[in-house]
Each structure stands twice: as C-alpha cells, then as structure tokens.
GROMACS .gro file of C-alpha atoms in nm:
model
  160
    1TYR     CA    1  -1.952  17.897   5.979
    2LEU     CA    2  -1.760  17.596   6.111
    3CYS     CA    3  -1.815  17.700   6.464
    4GLU     CA    4  -2.177  17.731   6.397
    5ARG     CA    5  -2.188  17.397   6.235
    6ASP     CA    6  -1.999  17.236   6.524
    7ALA     CA    7  -2.234  17.405   6.767
    8TYR     CA    8  -2.533  17.292   6.564
    9ALA     CA    9  -2.394  16.936   6.543
   10ARG     CA   10  -2.332  16.937   6.918
   11LEU     CA   11  -2.681  17.066   6.978
   12GLU     CA   12  -2.820  16.805   6.738
   13ARG     CA   13  -2.621  16.531   6.914
   14GLN     CA   14  -2.730  16.667   7.246
   15ARG     CA   15  -3.092  16.672   7.124
   16LEU     CA   16  -3.060  16.316   6.987
   17GLU     CA   17  -2.900  16.195   7.309
   18ASP     CA   18  -3.180  16.364   7.509
   19GLU     CA   19  -3.435  16.213   7.278
   20ASN     CA   20  -3.270  15.869   7.303
   21ARG     CA   21  -3.249  15.903   7.680
   22LYS     CA   22  -3.618  16.002   7.695
   23ILE     CA   23  -3.706  15.708   7.469
   24ALA     CA   24  -3.496  15.477   7.687
   25GLN     CA   25  -3.664  15.617   7.999
   26TYR     CA   26  -4.004  15.581   7.835
   27LEU     CA   27  -3.926  15.222   7.735
   28ALA     CA   28  -3.787  15.145   8.083
   29SER     CA   29  -4.094  15.305   8.237
   30LYS     CA   30  -4.314  15.104   8.000
   31ARG     CA   31  -4.127  14.784   8.090
   32ASN     CA   32  -4.155  14.863   8.460
   33GLN     CA   33  -4.525  14.938   8.417
   34GLU     CA   34  -4.574  14.614   8.223
   35GLN     CA   35  -4.381  14.422   8.488
   36ASP     CA   36  -4.591  14.588   8.758
   37ASN     CA   37  -4.905  14.501   8.563
   38MET     CA   38  -4.782  14.142   8.518
   39LEU     CA   39  -4.703  14.119   8.891
   40LYS     CA   40  -5.043  14.263   8.977
   41MET     CA   41  -5.212  14.021   8.738
   42GLN     CA   42  -5.009  13.731   8.880
   43HIS     CA   43  -5.093  13.845   9.231
   44GLN     CA   44  -5.464  13.877   9.140
   45ARG     CA   45  -5.452  13.538   8.966
   46SER     CA   46  -5.283  13.388   9.273
   47GLU     CA   47  -5.548  13.543   9.497
   48LYS     CA   48  -5.825  13.416   9.268
   49ASP     CA   49  -5.663  13.071   9.256
   50ALA     CA   50  -5.636  13.073   9.636
   51ILE     CA   51  -6.003  13.176   9.666
   52VAL     CA   52  -6.106  12.910   9.412
   53ALA     CA   53  -5.894  12.651   9.595
   54LYS     CA   54  -6.046  12.756   9.928
   55ILE     CA   55  -6.400  12.742   9.787
   56SER     CA   56  -6.324  12.407   9.619
   57GLU     CA   57  -6.186  12.271   9.946
   58GLU     CA   58  -6.492  12.398  10.134
   59ILE     CA   59  -6.725  12.239   9.874
   60ARG     CA   60  -6.525  11.913   9.890
   61ARG     CA   61  -6.533  11.919  10.271
   62LYS     CA   62  -6.907  11.988  10.276
   63GLN     CA   63  -6.967  11.713  10.019
   64GLN     CA   64  -6.754  11.473  10.223
   65GLN     CA   65  -6.944  11.568  10.539
   66GLN     CA   66  -7.275  11.526  10.356
   67ASP     CA   67  -7.161  11.186  10.223
   68GLU     CA   68  -7.055  11.079  10.573
   69GLU     CA   69  -7.387  11.195  10.721
   70GLU     CA   70  -7.575  11.012  10.446
   71GLN     CA   71  -7.370  10.699  10.509
   72LEU     CA   72  -7.439  10.725  10.883
   73MET     CA   73  -7.810  10.770  10.815
   74ASN     CA   74  -7.805  10.465  10.587
   75GLU     CA   75  -7.621  10.262  10.851
   76MET     CA   76  -7.867  10.376  11.119
   77ARG     CA   77  -8.162  10.289  10.895
   78PHE     CA   78  -8.007   9.949  10.820
   79GLU     CA   79  -7.943   9.885  11.192
   80GLU     CA   80  -8.300   9.989  11.279
   81GLU     CA   81  -8.441   9.761  11.009
   82GLU     CA   82  -8.214   9.479  11.127
   83ALA     CA   83  -8.326   9.535  11.487
   84LYS     CA   84  -8.691   9.531  11.376
   85ARG     CA   85  -8.632   9.214  11.175
   86LEU     CA   86  -8.463   9.046  11.472
   87GLN     CA   87  -8.749   9.161  11.699
   88ARG     CA   88  -9.005   9.017  11.456
   89GLU     CA   89  -8.811   8.688  11.440
   90ARG     CA   90  -8.787   8.678  11.820
   91GLU     CA   91  -9.161   8.748  11.854
   92GLN     CA   92  -9.243   8.479  11.596
   93MET     CA   93  -9.017   8.233  11.777
   94GLU     CA   94  -9.179   8.319  12.111
   95LYS     CA   95  -9.524   8.280  11.954
   96ARG     CA   96  -9.433   7.940  11.809
   97ILE     CA   97  -9.292   7.829  12.147
   98ARG     CA   98  -9.598   7.963  12.328
   99GLU     CA   99  -9.832   7.786  12.083
  100ARG     CA  100  -9.631   7.464  12.117
  101LEU     CA  101  -9.645   7.489  12.498
  102GLU     CA  102 -10.018   7.561  12.485
  103MET     CA  103 -10.066   7.262  12.255
  104MET     CA  104  -9.858   7.044  12.486
  105GLU     CA  105 -10.058   7.167  12.786
  106ALA     CA  106 -10.382   7.103  12.596
  107ASN     CA  107 -10.260   6.751  12.509
  108GLU     CA  108 -10.161   6.690  12.870
  109TYR     CA  109 -10.496   6.820  12.990
  110ALA     CA  110 -10.676   6.604  12.732
  111LYS     CA  111 -10.474   6.300  12.851
  112PHE     CA  112 -10.556   6.389  13.211
  113LEU     CA  113 -10.930   6.414  13.128
  114LYS     CA  114 -10.915   6.089  12.931
  115ASN     CA  115 -10.740   5.914  13.221
  116GLN     CA  116 -10.992   6.059  13.467
  117ARG     CA  117 -11.283   5.942  13.247
  118ARG     CA  118 -11.127   5.596  13.205
  119LYS     CA  119 -11.065   5.574  13.580
  120ARG     CA  120 -11.423   5.683  13.654
  121GLU     CA  121 -11.556   5.433  13.400
  122GLN     CA  122 -11.344   5.156  13.557
  123GLU     CA  123 -11.467   5.251  13.903
  124GLU     CA  124 -11.827   5.255  13.779
  125GLU     CA  125 -11.776   4.922  13.606
  126GLU     CA  126 -11.619   4.773  13.920
  127GLU     CA  127 -11.905   4.909  14.130
  128PHE     CA  128 -12.153   4.763  13.881
  129ARG     CA  129 -11.974   4.424  13.897
  130ARG     CA  130 -11.966   4.435  14.276
  131GLN     CA  131 -12.337   4.517  14.286
  132MET     CA  132 -12.406   4.242  14.033
  133MET     CA  133 -12.196   3.997  14.233
  134GLU     CA  134 -12.384   4.096  14.552
  135LYS     CA  135 -12.716   4.056  14.366
  136PHE     CA  136 -12.609   3.719  14.228
  137ALA     CA  137 -12.491   3.615  14.572
  138GLU     CA  138 -12.822   3.734  14.722
  139ASP     CA  139 -13.012   3.558  14.442
  140ASP     CA  140 -12.809   3.241  14.509
  141ARG     CA  141 -12.876   3.269  14.883
  142ILE     CA  142 -13.245   3.325  14.821
  143GLU     CA  143 -13.251   3.033  14.577
  144GLN     CA  144 -13.069   2.813  14.827
  145MET     CA  145 -13.318   2.917  15.098
  146ASN     CA  146 -13.605   2.843  14.862
  147ALA     CA  147 -13.448   2.512  14.771
  148GLN     CA  148 -13.405   2.430  15.138
  149LYS     CA  149 -13.766   2.532  15.209
  150ARG     CA  150 -13.879   2.312  14.926
  151ARG     CA  151 -13.677   2.020  15.060
  152MET     CA  152 -13.817   2.085  15.406
  153LYS     CA  153 -14.168   2.092  15.266
  154GLN     CA  154 -14.095   1.776  15.071
  155LEU     CA  155 -13.966   1.611  15.386
  156GLU     CA  156 -14.276   1.728  15.573
  157HIS     CA  157 -14.496   1.592  15.302
  158LYS     CA  158 -14.310   1.262  15.316
  159ARG     CA  159 -14.359   1.246  15.691
  160ASP     CA  160 -14.722   1.314  15.666
   0.00000   0.00000   0.00000
C-alpha cells in the first residue's frame, strides 16, 4: 500500500507539475501574445500617427502655399491699383499742364491780336491825321491863293 501511495503521490506531483508547467506556458504564451498585440497596436498607432502627421504637414504646406499665393495676388492687385492711380495722376497732371499751356497760348494769341489791332488802329489814325494835315495844308494853300487873288483884285480895282 505504501508503494502505491508513493507512486500515486509521485504521479499526483508529476501531474501537478505538468499542470503548473502548462499553466506557466499558457500564461507565458498569453503574455507573449499580449506583448505582440501591444507591439502591433503601438506599431499601428505609430503608423497612424505618422500618416496623420504626414497629412497634417501636407495640409499645413498647402494652406501655407495658398496663403502665400493669396498674399501675392493681393500684392499684385495692390501694385496694379497703385500703378493705375499713378497713371491717372500723371494723366491729370498732363491735362492740367496742357490746359495751362493752351490757356497761355490763347492769352499770348489774344495779346498778339490786341497788339495787331492797336497797331492797325494807330496806323489808321496816323494816316487819317496825315490826310487831314494834307487837307488842311491844301485848304490853307487854297485860302492863301484866294486871299492873294482877292488882294490882286483889290489892287486892280484900286488902280482902275
């Protein structure tokens, strides 16, 4: 009976050791599987984070490029408007200068015409005076001749 009991105890110990070993293997396998799962999850999370970071960077880069393009468009629009404004100012300045020159030319021409008219009027007046002086001189000469004829006739009458 003792032998049997020792054999049974050995078998029981053996069975318990086998069972403990299997449990330990199962737990180790479970731990390894959990570690593998954790590594896979970390790897997947890292890949997702990398993809998200890449997409975020691409979105940021595109937004920055869009902002730069928009800024360039605004600057170009501003420069075009500034160029148009300067062109308008230049055209207005040229118009004012042209109008001033035309006015000055018109004034000069008006002065020229006025001087010409005054000169013509002076010449006409001088011609009129000259003619009047000639007429007066002729009238005086005729009057002197008449006076002399009268004196001659008076002298003739006195002789007769």
